[in-house]
Each structure stands twice: as structure tokens, then as C-alpha cells.
PDB file of C-alpha atoms in Angstrom:
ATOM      1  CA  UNK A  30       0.000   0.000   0.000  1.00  0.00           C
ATOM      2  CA  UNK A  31       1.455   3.576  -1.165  1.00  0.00           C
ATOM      3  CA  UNK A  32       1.776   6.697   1.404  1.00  0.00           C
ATOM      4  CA  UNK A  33       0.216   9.498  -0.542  1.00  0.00           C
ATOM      5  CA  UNK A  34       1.808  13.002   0.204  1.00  0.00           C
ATOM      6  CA  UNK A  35      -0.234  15.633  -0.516  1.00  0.00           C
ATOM      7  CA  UNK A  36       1.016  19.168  -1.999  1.00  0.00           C
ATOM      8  CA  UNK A  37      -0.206  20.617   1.131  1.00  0.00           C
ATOM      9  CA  UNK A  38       1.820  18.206   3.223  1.00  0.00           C
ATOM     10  CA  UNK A  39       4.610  18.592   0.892  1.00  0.00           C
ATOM     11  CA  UNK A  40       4.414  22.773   1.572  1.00  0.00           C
ATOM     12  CA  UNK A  41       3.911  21.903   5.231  1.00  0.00           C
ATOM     13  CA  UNK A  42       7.451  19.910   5.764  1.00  0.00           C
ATOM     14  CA  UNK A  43      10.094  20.986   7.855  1.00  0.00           C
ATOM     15  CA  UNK A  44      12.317  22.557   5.384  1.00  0.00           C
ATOM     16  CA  UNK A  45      15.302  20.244   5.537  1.00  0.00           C
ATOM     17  CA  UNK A  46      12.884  17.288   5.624  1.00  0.00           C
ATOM     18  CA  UNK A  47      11.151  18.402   2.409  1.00  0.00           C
ATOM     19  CA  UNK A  48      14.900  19.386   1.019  1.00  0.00           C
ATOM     20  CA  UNK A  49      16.165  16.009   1.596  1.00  0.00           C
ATOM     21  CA  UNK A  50      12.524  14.430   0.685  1.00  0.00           C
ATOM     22  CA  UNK A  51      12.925  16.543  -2.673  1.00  0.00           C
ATOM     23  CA  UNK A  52      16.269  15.682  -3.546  1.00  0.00           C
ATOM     24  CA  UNK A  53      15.831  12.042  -3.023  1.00  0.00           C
ATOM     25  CA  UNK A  54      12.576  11.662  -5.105  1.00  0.00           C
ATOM     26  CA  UNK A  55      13.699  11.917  -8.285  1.00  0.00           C
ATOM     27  CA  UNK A  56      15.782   8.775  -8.677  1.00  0.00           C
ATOM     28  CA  UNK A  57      19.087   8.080  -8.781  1.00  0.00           C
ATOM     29  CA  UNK A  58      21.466  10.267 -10.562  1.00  0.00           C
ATOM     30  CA  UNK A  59      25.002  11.137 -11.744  1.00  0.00           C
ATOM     31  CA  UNK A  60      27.913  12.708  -9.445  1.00  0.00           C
ATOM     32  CA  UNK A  61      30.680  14.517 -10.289  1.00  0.00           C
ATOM     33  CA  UNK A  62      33.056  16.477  -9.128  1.00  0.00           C
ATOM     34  CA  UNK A  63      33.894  19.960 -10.591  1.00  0.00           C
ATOM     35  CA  UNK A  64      37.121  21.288 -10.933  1.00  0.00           C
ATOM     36  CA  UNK A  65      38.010  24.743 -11.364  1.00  0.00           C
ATOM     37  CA  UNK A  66      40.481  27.351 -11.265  1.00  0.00           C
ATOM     38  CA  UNK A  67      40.155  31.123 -10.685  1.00  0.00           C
ATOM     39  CA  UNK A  68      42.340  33.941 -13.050  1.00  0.00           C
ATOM     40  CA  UNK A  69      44.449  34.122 -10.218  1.00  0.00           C
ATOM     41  CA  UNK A  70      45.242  30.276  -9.863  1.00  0.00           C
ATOM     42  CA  UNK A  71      43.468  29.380  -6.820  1.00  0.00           C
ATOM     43  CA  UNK A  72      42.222  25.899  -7.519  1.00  0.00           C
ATOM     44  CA  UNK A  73      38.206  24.675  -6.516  1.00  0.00           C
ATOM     45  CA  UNK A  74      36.568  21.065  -6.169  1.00  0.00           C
ATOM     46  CA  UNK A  75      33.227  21.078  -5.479  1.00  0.00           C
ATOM     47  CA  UNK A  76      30.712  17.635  -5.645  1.00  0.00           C
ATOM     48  CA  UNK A  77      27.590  18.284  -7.995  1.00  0.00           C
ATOM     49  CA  UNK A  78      24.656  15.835  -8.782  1.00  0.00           C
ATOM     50  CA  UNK A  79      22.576  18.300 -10.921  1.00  0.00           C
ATOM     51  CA  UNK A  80      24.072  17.582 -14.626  1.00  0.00           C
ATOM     52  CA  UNK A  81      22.649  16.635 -17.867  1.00  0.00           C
ATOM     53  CA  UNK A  82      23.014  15.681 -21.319  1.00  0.00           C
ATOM     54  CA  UNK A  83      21.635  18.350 -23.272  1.00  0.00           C
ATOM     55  CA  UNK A  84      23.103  17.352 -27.125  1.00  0.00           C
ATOM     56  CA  UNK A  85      25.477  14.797 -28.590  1.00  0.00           C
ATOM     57  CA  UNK A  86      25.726  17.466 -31.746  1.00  0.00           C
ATOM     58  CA  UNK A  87      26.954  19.906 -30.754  1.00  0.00           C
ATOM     59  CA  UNK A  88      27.928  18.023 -27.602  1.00  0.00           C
ATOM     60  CA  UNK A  89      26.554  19.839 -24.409  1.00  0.00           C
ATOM     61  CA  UNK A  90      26.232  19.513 -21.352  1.00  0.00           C
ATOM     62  CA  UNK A  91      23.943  21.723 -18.339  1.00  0.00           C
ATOM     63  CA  UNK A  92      24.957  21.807 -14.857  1.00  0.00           C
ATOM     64  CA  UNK A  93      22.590  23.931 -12.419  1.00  0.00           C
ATOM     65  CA  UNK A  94      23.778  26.289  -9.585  1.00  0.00           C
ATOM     66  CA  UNK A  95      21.712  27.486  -6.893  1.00  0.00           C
ATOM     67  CA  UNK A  96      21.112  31.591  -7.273  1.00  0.00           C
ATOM     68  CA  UNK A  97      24.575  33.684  -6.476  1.00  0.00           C
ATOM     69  CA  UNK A  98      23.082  35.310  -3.552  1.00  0.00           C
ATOM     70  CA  UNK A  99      26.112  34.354  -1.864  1.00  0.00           C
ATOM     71  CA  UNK A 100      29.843  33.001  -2.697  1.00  0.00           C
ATOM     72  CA  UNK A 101      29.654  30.403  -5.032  1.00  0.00           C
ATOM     73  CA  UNK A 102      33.104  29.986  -6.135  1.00  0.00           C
ATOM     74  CA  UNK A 103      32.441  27.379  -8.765  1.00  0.00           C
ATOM     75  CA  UNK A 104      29.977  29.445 -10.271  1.00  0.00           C
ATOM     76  CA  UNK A 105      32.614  32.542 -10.268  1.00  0.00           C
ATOM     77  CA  UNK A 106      35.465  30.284 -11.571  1.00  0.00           C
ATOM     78  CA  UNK A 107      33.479  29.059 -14.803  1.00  0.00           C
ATOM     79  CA  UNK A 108      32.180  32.167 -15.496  1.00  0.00           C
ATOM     80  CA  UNK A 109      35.149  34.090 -15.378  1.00  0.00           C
ATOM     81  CA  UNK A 110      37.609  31.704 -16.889  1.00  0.00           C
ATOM     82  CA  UNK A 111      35.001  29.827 -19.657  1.00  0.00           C
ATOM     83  CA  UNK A 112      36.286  26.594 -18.113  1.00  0.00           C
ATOM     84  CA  UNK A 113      36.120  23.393 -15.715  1.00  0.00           C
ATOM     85  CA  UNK A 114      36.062  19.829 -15.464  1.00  0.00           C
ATOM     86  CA  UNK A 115      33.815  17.082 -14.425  1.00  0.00           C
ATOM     87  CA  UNK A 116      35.243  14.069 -13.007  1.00  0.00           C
ATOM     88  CA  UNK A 117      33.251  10.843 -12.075  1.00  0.00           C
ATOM     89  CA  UNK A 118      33.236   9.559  -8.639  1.00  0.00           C
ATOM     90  CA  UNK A 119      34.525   5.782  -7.738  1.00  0.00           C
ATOM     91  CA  UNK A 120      34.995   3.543  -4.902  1.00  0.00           C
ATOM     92  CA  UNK A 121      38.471   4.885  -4.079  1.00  0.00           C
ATOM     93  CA  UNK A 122      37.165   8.872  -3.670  1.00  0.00           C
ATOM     94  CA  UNK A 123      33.494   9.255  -2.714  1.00  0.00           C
ATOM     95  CA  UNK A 124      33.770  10.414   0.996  1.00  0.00           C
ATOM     96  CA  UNK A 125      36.898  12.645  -0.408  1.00  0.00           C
ATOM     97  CA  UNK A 126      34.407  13.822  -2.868  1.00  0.00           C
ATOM     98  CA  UNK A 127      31.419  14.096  -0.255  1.00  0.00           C
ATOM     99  CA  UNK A 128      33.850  16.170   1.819  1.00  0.00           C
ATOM    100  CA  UNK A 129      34.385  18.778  -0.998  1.00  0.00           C
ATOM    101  CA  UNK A 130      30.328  20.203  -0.059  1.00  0.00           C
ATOM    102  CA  UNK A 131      31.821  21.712   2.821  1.00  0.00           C
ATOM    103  CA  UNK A 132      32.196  25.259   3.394  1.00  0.00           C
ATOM    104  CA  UNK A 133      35.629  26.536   2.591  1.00  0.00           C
ATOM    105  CA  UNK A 134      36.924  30.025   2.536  1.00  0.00           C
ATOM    106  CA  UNK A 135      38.152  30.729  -1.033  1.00  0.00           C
ATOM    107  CA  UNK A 136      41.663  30.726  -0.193  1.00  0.00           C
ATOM    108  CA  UNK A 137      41.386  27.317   0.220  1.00  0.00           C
ATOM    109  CA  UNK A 138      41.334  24.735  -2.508  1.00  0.00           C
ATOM    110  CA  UNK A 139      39.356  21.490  -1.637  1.00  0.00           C
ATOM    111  CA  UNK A 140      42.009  19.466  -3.522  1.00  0.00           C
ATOM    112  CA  UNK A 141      44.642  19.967  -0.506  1.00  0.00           C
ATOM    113  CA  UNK A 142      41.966  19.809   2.238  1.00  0.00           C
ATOM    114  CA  UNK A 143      40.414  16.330   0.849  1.00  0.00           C
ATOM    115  CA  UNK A 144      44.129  14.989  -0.667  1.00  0.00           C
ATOM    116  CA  UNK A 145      42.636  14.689  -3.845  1.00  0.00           C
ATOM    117  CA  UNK A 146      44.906  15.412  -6.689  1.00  0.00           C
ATOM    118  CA  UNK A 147      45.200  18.268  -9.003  1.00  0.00           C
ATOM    119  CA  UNK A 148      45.911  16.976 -12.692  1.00  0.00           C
ATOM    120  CA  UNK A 149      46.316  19.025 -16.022  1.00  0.00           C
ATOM    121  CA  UNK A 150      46.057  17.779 -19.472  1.00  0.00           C
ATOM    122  CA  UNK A 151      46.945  18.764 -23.192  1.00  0.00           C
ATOM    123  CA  UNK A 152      46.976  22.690 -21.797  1.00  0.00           C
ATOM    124  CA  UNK A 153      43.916  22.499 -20.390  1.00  0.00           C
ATOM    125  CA  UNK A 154      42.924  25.249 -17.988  1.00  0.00           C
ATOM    126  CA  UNK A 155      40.823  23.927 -15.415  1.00  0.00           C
ATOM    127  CA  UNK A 156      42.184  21.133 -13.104  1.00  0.00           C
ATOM    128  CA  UNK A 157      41.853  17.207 -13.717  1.00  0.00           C
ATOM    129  CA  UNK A 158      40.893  15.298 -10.745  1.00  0.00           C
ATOM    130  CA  UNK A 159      44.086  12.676 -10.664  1.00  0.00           C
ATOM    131  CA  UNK A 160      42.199  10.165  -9.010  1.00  0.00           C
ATOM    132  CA  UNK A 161      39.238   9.831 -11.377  1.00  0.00           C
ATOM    133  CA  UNK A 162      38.448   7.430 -14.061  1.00  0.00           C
ATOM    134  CA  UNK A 163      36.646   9.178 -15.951  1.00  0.00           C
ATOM    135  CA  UNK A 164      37.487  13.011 -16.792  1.00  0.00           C
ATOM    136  CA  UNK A 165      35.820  15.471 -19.296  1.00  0.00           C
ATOM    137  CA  UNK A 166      36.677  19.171 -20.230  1.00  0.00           C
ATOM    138  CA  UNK A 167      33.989  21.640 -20.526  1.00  0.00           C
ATOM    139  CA  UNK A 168      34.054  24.815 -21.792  1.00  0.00           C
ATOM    140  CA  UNK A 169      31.745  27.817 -21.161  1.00  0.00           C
ATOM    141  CA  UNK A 170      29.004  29.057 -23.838  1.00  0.00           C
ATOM    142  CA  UNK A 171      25.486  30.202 -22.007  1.00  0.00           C
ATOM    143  CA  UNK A 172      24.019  30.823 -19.046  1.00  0.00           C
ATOM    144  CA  UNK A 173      20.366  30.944 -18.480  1.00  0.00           C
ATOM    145  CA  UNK A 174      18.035  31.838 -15.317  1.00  0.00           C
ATOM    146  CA  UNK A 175      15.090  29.560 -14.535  1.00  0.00           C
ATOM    147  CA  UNK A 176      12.936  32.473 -13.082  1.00  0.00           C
ATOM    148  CA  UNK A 177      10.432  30.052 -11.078  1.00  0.00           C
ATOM    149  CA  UNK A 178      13.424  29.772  -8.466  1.00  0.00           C
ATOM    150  CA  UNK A 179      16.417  31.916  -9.566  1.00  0.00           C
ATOM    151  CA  UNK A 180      18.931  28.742 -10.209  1.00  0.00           C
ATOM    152  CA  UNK A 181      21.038  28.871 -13.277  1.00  0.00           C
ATOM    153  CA  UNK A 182      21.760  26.227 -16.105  1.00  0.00           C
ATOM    154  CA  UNK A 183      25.195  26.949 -17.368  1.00  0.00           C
ATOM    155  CA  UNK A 184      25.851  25.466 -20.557  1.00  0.00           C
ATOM    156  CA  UNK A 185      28.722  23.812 -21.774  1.00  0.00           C
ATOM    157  CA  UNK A 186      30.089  22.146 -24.803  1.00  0.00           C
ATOM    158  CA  UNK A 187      32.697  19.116 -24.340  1.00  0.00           C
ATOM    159  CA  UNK A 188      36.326  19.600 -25.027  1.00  0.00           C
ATOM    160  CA  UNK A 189      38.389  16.682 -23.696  1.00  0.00           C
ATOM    161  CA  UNK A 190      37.468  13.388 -22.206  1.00  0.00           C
ATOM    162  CA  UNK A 191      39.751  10.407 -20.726  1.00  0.00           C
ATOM    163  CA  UNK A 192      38.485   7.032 -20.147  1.00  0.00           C
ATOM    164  CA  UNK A 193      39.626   4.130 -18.865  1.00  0.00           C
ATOM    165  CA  UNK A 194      41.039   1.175 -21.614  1.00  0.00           C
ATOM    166  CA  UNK A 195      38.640  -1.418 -22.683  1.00  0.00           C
ATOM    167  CA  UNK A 196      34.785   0.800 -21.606  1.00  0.00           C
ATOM    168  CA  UNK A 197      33.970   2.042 -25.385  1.00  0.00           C
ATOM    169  CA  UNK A 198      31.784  -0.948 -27.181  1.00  0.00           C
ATOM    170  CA  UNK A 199      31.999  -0.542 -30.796  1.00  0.00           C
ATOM    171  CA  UNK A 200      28.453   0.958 -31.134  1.00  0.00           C
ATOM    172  CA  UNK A 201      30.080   4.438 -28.756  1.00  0.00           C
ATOM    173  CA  UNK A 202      28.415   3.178 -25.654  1.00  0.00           C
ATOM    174  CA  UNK A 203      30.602   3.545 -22.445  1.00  0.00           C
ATOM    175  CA  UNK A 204      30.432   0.452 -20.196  1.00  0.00           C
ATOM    176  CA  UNK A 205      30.431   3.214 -16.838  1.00  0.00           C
ATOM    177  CA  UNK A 206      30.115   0.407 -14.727  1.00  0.00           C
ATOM    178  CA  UNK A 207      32.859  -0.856 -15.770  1.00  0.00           C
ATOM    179  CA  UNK A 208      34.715   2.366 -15.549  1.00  0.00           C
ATOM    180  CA  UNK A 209      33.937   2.148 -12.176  1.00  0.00           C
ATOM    181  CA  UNK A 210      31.653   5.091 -11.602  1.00  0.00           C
ATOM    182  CA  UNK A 211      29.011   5.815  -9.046  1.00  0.00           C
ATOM    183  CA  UNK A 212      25.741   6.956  -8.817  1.00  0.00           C
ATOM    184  CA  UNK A 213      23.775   8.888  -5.987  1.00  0.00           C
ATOM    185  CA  UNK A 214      20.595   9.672  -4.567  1.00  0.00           C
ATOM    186  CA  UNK A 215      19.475  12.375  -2.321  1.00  0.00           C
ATOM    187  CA  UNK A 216      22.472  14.275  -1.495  1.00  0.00           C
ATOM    188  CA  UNK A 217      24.398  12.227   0.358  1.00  0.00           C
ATOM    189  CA  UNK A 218      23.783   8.572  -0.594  1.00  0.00           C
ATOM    190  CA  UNK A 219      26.374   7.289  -3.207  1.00  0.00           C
ATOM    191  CA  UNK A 220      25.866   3.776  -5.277  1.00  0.00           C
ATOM    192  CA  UNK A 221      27.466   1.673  -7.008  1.00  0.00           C
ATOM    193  CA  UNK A 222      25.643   0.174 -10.114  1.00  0.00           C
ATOM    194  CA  UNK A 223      24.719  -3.610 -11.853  1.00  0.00           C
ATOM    195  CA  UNK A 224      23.661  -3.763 -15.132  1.00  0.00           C
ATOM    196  CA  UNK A 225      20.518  -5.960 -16.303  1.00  0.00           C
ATOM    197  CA  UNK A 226      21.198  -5.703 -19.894  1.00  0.00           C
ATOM    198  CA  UNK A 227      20.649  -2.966 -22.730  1.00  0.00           C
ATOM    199  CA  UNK A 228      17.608  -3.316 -24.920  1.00  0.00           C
ATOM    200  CA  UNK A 229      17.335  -3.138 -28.964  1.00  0.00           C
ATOM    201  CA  UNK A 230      16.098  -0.034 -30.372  1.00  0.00           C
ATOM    202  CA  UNK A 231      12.225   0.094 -29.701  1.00  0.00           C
ATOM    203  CA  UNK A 232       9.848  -0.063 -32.258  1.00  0.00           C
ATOM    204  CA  UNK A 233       6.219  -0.109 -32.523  1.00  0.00           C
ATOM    205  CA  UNK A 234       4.640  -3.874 -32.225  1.00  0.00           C
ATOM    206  CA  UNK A 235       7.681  -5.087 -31.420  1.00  0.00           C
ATOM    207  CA  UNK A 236       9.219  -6.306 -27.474  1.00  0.00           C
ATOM    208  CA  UNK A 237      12.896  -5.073 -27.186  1.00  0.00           C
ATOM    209  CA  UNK A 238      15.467  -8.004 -27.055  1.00  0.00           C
ATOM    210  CA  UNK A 239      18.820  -7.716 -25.767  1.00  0.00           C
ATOM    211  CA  UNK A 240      20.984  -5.721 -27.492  1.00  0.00           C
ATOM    212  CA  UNK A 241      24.801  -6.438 -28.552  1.00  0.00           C
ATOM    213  CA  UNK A 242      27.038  -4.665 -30.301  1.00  0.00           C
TER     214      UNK A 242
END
């Protein structure tokens, strides 16, 4: 038997409750962290679950930030520099990762307080996390303002990615599990994943099979 929640009740939450509530609801979900770097070379890692695929042609990505209202150095970095990186989570750096949401003062990059690794690649700007698998370089083009709550989608086209050997199938598809990445729900619950199988192309009349490339 289901538990329906009202909109009322959902208005009527605690505000944490219905924050982490919220944030949980909508399924499980990429992480990754974002690295940045500032004009005058301070370095910033900050842990992000709000990205999505927006176009394999060009190839875009949008990543939402709360409203500026206060510091929001990642925010700053990209948009002053046109630049940053995402960087999948794994087994080896997800409470490193987790520990990146904490409040530092600018002057302080996350990389040294978490002892996560600063790594730079083919003159890239913005800063590599070392201990990733998987690693893609983003660059700047538009920002736009959802007005019902002030957050921003920032979005970027792909520059550079790195993957582990042996995760490409023929077909383009990445085998992530096998790259090792994670997945999260809610803010603070991170997953590892098993695959059930990928399905044929749908088409009307016709039950997907299993697909192989």
C-alpha cells in the first residue's frame, strides 16, 4: 500500500525534511566532481549531482547552480575563466568527494583539504581530478536563469574526455560500470551500479530483445 503526500503536506514539511525528501525523489542520478580554477590560480573542487546531457551534436552539457546570492566559487570560476572539469566519482574517492560540499573560505582549494589530486592535461585550464576514471573538459558558452526559483543552467560544450582502456563498445556506448563510476541519490547517498542488460532499439509492435554490439 502507497503513502500518498499531498502538496499541502509537501508545503507543510520541515524545510530540511522536504529538502532532503525533494532531492531524493527523483531517482538516482550522476555525481561529479567539478574542478576549477580562478584567473588568479586558486584551484576549486566542489561535488555536484545536478548535470545533464543536453546534445550529442553539438555536444553539451547543463549543470545547475543554486542563485549567487552568496559566494559560489564554482559558479565565479566558470564564469570568469570559460572553463572546468567534471570528473566521475569511484569507490576509491566518494567520501573525499562528499567532503568537498563543505564550506571553505576561497583561499582554500578542496584538492589539498580532501588529498585529492590536481591533474592538467593537453593545456587544459581547469584542473583534472588525478584520481578519477573518468574526466571530461567543458568549456563555457550560455548561461540561463530559470525564473520560477532563480537557479542557473550553465551550458557547456565538451572539449576533452579520458576514459579508462577497454569501456567504449563498438556501437560508442561507455560500459560506466565498468569504468567504475558511481551513482547517488538524495544528497548524500552514493551507489554503485549492476547492469541488467541494454535493450534493442524500440519499435512499434515489437518487445525489445537484448541488445549487442
Amino acid at each position: 500500500m502507497s503513502h500518498y503526500f499531498s502538496h499541502h503536506e509537501l508545503l507543510q514539511m520541515d524545510q530540511r525534511h522536504r529538502a532532503t525528501f525533494i532531492n531524493s525523489l527523483g531517482g538516482f542520478k550522476s555525481v561529479n566532481l567539478v574542478g576549477t580554477k580562478n584567473q588568479q590560480g586558486q584551484t576549486n573542487l566542489a561535488v555536484f549531482n545536478s548535470i545533464v546531457h543536453l546534445g550529442a551534436n553539438p555536444a553539451l552539457v547543463g549543470l545547475i547552480v543554486r542563485p549567487d546570492s552568496v559566494e559560489r566559487h564554482t559558479y565565479e570560476n566558470i564564469i570568469a575563466t570559460g572553463f572546468f572539469t567534471l570528473n566521475h566519482l569511484n569507490k576509491t574517492i566518494y567520501e573525499a568527494a562528499h567532503q568537498t560540499s563543505a564550506r571553505y573560505p576561497r583561499e582554500v582549494s578542496e584538492f589539498q583539504a580532501t588529498g585529492l589530486s590536481e591533474e592538467y592535461k593537453e593545456g587544459f585550464f581547469a584542473p583534472f581530478v588525478k584520481e578519477s576514471f573518468v574526466q571530461i573538459g567543458l568549456e563555457f558558452k550560455e548561461k540561463i536563469e530559470l525564473k520560477i526559483n532563480g537557479t542557473l543552467l550553465l551550458i557547456s560544450e565538451i572539449n576533452q574526455v579520458y576514459l579508462p582502456e577497454g569501456v567504449v563498445a563498438k556501437d560508442g556506448f561507455i560500459d560506466l560500470e565498468k569504468a567504475g563510476s558511481l551513482t547517488c541519490s538524495g544528497l548524500d547517498s552514493y551507489h554503485s551500479t549492476q547492469k541488467m542488460k541494454r535493450l534493442s532499439y524500440a519499435k512499434p509492435n515489437t518487445m525489445p530483445k537484448e541488445f549487442t554490439p
